[in-house]
Amino acid sequence: ALVSEAAPADMLSLADARAAASGCTRCPLYEHATQTVFGEGPEGADIMFVGEQPGDQEDLEGRPFVGPAGQVFDAALAEARIDRARVYVTNAVKHFKFEPRGKRRLHKRPDGGEIAACRFWLGLERAFVRPRMIVALGATAAHSLLGRAVTIGSVRGVAQPLEDGTLLFVTVHPSYILRIRDRDAAIAERARFVAELTEAGR
Ligand code: URA
């Protein structure tokens, strides 16, 4: 239902959807964010990667995964021999949610209502890109795609078909790797992330 209900008559292409999303007011996050950060990548991409939401840098640049988490993601993709130019990269939530703290804007996790409101756009991206596989990066993406809150540990690393037959593969969010303080643990988790991306790309 998610995909078939998704395409209103004035949104007949990914470009239409992107243009409409730029004016999105489906949840209150648009009020403070700089801009909608829509997904990017070729329309026929084989794999779609779904992150959580844009971060500070993504909010300013208008592109997904260009900040610190994006650097971890890009390096892991390269090691997994996946060409970023050939995959579709997007987020479960398309506006930056943050708390002002002095001059800084601290990331806040989107809630279930925000995730649900933004599934409309992810549904359109899925309908137009029609990927063979969707890789959820972290719990928010998995929540959006499965329609329920899950823990990463319970769904990580096994491909499961979604209702339309698309395969869903869940792995960690790259910023999780950035937050690990223990050096050996960070190296091990990064290696596992690369191995999971490699598996998803096969
Ligand atoms: N984290 C995400 O989940 N998505 C981005 O685009 C950037 C950081």
CSV table of C-alpha atoms and ligand atoms in Angstrom, one decimal:
chain,number,residue,atom,x,y,z
A,1,ALA,CA,0.0,0.0,0.0
A,2,LEU,CA,2.9,2.3,0.8
A,3,VAL,CA,4.1,2.5,-2.8
A,4,SER,CA,0.8,2.3,-4.7
A,5,GLU,CA,-1.0,4.9,-2.6
A,6,ALA,CA,2.0,7.1,-3.0
A,7,ALA,CA,1.9,8.9,-6.4
A,8,PRO,CA,-0.6,11.7,-6.6
A,9,ALA,CA,-1.5,13.0,-10.0
A,10,ASP,CA,0.8,16.0,-9.8
A,11,MET,CA,3.8,13.9,-8.9
A,12,LEU,CA,4.6,11.7,-11.9
A,13,SER,CA,8.4,11.6,-11.6
A,14,LEU,CA,11.1,11.7,-9.1
A,15,ALA,CA,11.8,15.3,-10.2
A,16,ASP,CA,8.1,16.2,-9.4
A,17,ALA,CA,8.4,14.6,-6.0
A,18,ARG,CA,11.6,16.4,-5.2
A,19,ALA,CA,10.1,19.7,-6.2
A,20,ALA,CA,7.0,19.1,-4.1
A,21,ALA,CA,9.1,18.0,-1.1
A,22,SER,CA,10.9,21.3,-1.2
A,23,GLY,CA,7.7,22.9,0.1
A,24,CYS,CA,6.8,20.1,2.6
A,25,THR,CA,4.9,21.1,5.7
A,26,ARG,CA,3.7,17.6,6.7
A,27,CYS,CA,5.4,17.8,10.1
A,28,PRO,CA,6.7,20.8,12.0
A,29,LEU,CA,10.4,20.2,11.3
A,30,TYR,CA,10.3,22.4,8.2
A,31,GLU,CA,9.9,25.5,10.5
A,32,HIS,CA,13.5,25.5,11.7
A,33,ALA,CA,15.4,23.6,9.1
A,34,THR,CA,17.1,25.4,6.2
A,35,GLN,CA,15.7,23.2,3.5
A,36,THR,CA,14.3,19.8,2.6
A,37,VAL,CA,17.1,17.4,1.8
A,38,PHE,CA,15.7,15.0,-0.7
A,39,GLY,CA,17.5,11.8,-1.9
A,40,GLU,CA,19.9,11.7,-4.8
A,41,GLY,CA,21.0,9.2,-7.3
A,42,PRO,CA,19.9,7.6,-10.6
A,43,GLU,CA,16.3,6.7,-11.0
A,44,GLY,CA,17.0,3.0,-11.9
A,45,ALA,CA,19.5,2.5,-9.1
A,46,ASP,CA,19.8,-1.1,-7.9
A,47,ILE,CA,20.4,-0.2,-4.3
A,48,MET,CA,18.8,2.5,-2.2
A,49,PHE,CA,20.5,3.6,1.1
A,50,VAL,CA,18.3,5.2,3.7
A,51,GLY,CA,19.8,7.2,6.6
A,52,GLU,CA,18.1,8.9,9.5
A,53,GLN,CA,17.8,12.6,8.7
A,54,PRO,CA,20.1,15.3,7.4
A,55,GLY,CA,22.7,16.6,9.8
A,56,ASP,CA,24.0,20.2,10.2
A,57,GLN,CA,26.1,20.1,7.0
A,58,GLU,CA,23.4,18.3,4.9
A,59,ASP,CA,20.9,20.9,6.0
A,60,LEU,CA,23.1,23.7,4.8
A,61,GLU,CA,24.2,22.0,1.5
A,62,GLY,CA,20.9,20.4,0.6
A,63,ARG,CA,22.5,17.0,-0.1
A,64,PRO,CA,22.4,13.7,2.0
A,65,PHE,CA,25.5,12.3,3.7
A,66,VAL,CA,28.0,15.1,3.0
A,67,GLY,CA,29.1,15.7,6.6
A,68,PRO,CA,31.1,13.6,9.0
A,69,ALA,CA,28.8,10.6,8.8
A,70,GLY,CA,28.9,10.9,5.1
A,71,GLN,CA,32.7,10.7,5.1
A,72,VAL,CA,32.5,7.4,7.0
A,73,PHE,CA,29.7,6.2,4.6
A,74,ASP,CA,31.7,7.2,1.5
A,75,ALA,CA,34.9,5.4,2.7
A,76,ALA,CA,33.0,2.3,3.6
A,77,LEU,CA,31.2,2.3,0.2
A,78,ALA,CA,34.5,2.6,-1.6
A,79,GLU,CA,35.9,-0.3,0.4
A,80,ALA,CA,32.8,-2.3,-0.4
A,81,ARG,CA,33.4,-1.5,-4.0
A,82,ILE,CA,30.1,0.2,-4.4
A,83,ASP,CA,30.1,3.3,-6.6
A,84,ARG,CA,28.1,6.1,-4.9
A,85,ALA,CA,27.2,7.6,-8.2
A,86,ARG,CA,25.3,4.4,-9.1
A,87,VAL,CA,23.2,4.1,-6.0
A,88,TYR,CA,20.3,6.2,-4.5
A,89,VAL,CA,21.0,7.8,-1.2
A,90,THR,CA,18.3,9.3,1.0
A,91,ASN,CA,17.0,9.7,4.5
A,92,ALA,CA,13.9,8.5,6.4
A,93,VAL,CA,13.3,12.1,7.5
A,94,LYS,CA,14.1,14.9,5.2
A,95,HIS,CA,14.4,17.9,7.5
A,96,PHE,CA,17.2,18.4,10.1
A,97,LYS,CA,15.9,18.2,13.6
A,98,PHE,CA,18.1,19.9,16.2
A,99,GLU,CA,18.3,21.8,19.4
A,100,PRO,CA,20.2,25.1,19.4
A,101,ARG,CA,23.1,25.1,21.8
A,102,GLY,CA,25.0,28.4,21.7
A,103,LYS,CA,26.2,28.7,18.1
A,104,ARG,CA,25.8,25.0,17.5
A,105,ARG,CA,22.9,22.9,16.4
A,106,LEU,CA,22.7,19.6,18.2
A,107,HIS,CA,21.1,16.7,16.3
A,108,LYS,CA,17.9,15.4,17.8
A,109,ARG,CA,16.4,12.0,16.9
A,110,PRO,CA,13.2,12.2,14.9
A,111,ASP,CA,10.1,10.8,16.7
A,112,GLY,CA,7.6,8.3,15.4
A,113,GLY,CA,5.2,11.0,14.2
A,114,GLU,CA,7.9,12.7,12.1
A,115,ILE,CA,9.1,9.3,10.7
A,116,ALA,CA,5.5,8.5,9.8
A,117,ALA,CA,4.8,11.9,8.2
A,118,CYS,CA,8.0,11.6,6.0
A,119,ARG,CA,7.2,8.0,4.8
A,120,PHE,CA,5.2,9.7,2.1
A,121,TRP,CA,8.3,10.9,0.5
A,122,LEU,CA,10.3,7.7,1.0
A,123,GLY,CA,7.4,5.9,-0.6
A,124,LEU,CA,7.5,8.1,-3.6
A,125,GLU,CA,11.3,7.6,-3.9
A,126,ARG,CA,10.8,3.8,-3.7
A,127,ALA,CA,8.0,4.0,-6.3
A,128,PHE,CA,10.2,5.9,-8.8
A,129,VAL,CA,13.6,4.4,-8.2
A,130,ARG,CA,12.3,0.8,-7.8
A,131,PRO,CA,15.5,-0.6,-6.2
A,132,ARG,CA,16.2,-4.3,-5.9
A,133,MET,CA,17.5,-3.8,-2.4
A,134,ILE,CA,17.1,-1.1,0.3
A,135,VAL,CA,19.8,-0.8,2.9
A,136,ALA,CA,18.6,0.8,6.1
A,137,LEU,CA,21.4,2.6,7.9
A,138,GLY,CA,20.3,2.5,11.6
A,139,ALA,CA,17.2,2.2,13.6
A,140,THR,CA,15.3,5.2,12.3
A,141,ALA,CA,15.5,4.0,8.7
A,142,ALA,CA,14.5,0.5,9.8
A,143,HIS,CA,11.6,1.9,11.8
A,144,SER,CA,10.4,3.8,8.7
A,145,LEU,CA,10.7,0.9,6.3
A,146,LEU,CA,9.3,-1.7,8.6
A,147,GLY,CA,6.5,0.5,10.0
A,148,ARG,CA,7.5,-0.3,13.6
A,149,ALA,CA,10.3,0.5,16.0
A,150,VAL,CA,13.0,-2.1,16.1
A,151,THR,CA,16.4,-2.6,17.7
A,152,ILE,CA,19.3,-2.9,15.3
A,153,GLY,CA,20.5,-6.1,17.0
A,154,SER,CA,17.3,-7.9,16.2
A,155,VAL,CA,17.2,-7.1,12.5
A,156,ARG,CA,20.8,-6.5,11.5
A,157,GLY,CA,22.5,-8.3,8.6
A,158,VAL,CA,19.6,-10.4,7.3
A,159,ALA,CA,17.9,-9.6,4.1
A,160,GLN,CA,14.1,-9.7,4.4
A,161,PRO,CA,11.5,-8.9,1.8
A,162,LEU,CA,9.2,-5.9,2.2
A,163,GLU,CA,5.5,-6.0,1.3
A,164,ASP,CA,6.3,-5.1,-2.4
A,165,GLY,CA,9.1,-7.7,-2.7
A,166,THR,CA,12.0,-5.3,-2.3
A,167,LEU,CA,14.7,-6.7,-0.1
A,168,LEU,CA,15.5,-4.9,3.0
A,169,PHE,CA,18.9,-5.2,4.6
A,170,VAL,CA,19.5,-3.4,7.9
A,171,THR,CA,22.9,-2.3,9.2
A,172,VAL,CA,24.2,0.3,11.6
A,173,HIS,CA,24.3,4.1,11.0
A,174,PRO,CA,27.7,5.4,10.1
A,175,SER,CA,27.6,7.9,13.0
A,176,TYR,CA,27.4,5.0,15.4
A,177,ILE,CA,30.9,4.0,14.3
A,178,LEU,CA,32.0,7.6,14.8
A,179,ARG,CA,30.8,7.6,18.4
A,180,ILE,CA,32.7,4.4,19.5
A,181,ARG,CA,35.4,5.6,21.8
A,182,ASP,CA,37.4,2.3,22.2
A,183,ARG,CA,39.8,2.1,19.2
A,184,ASP,CA,39.7,-1.6,18.7
A,185,ALA,CA,35.9,-1.7,19.0
A,186,ALA,CA,35.6,1.0,16.4
A,187,ILE,CA,37.9,-0.8,14.0
A,188,ALA,CA,35.9,-4.0,14.5
A,189,GLU,CA,32.6,-2.3,14.0
A,190,ARG,CA,33.8,-0.5,11.0
A,191,ALA,CA,35.0,-3.8,9.4
A,192,ARG,CA,31.6,-5.3,10.1
A,193,PHE,CA,29.9,-2.3,8.5
A,194,VAL,CA,32.1,-2.7,5.4
A,195,ALA,CA,31.4,-6.4,5.3
A,196,GLU,CA,27.7,-5.8,5.5
A,197,LEU,CA,27.8,-3.2,2.7
A,198,THR,CA,29.8,-5.6,0.6
A,199,GLU,CA,27.2,-8.3,1.2
A,200,ALA,CA,24.4,-5.9,0.3
A,201,GLY,CA,26.2,-4.9,-2.9
A,202,ARG,CA,26.6,-8.4,-4.2
B,1,URA,N1,23.1,11.3,9.0
B,1,URA,C1,22.0,10.8,8.2
B,1,URA,O1,21.3,9.9,8.7
B,1,URA,N2,21.8,11.3,7.0
B,1,URA,C2,22.5,12.2,6.5
B,1,URA,O2,22.3,12.6,5.4
B,1,URA,C3,23.6,12.7,7.3
B,1,URA,C4,23.9,12.3,8.5
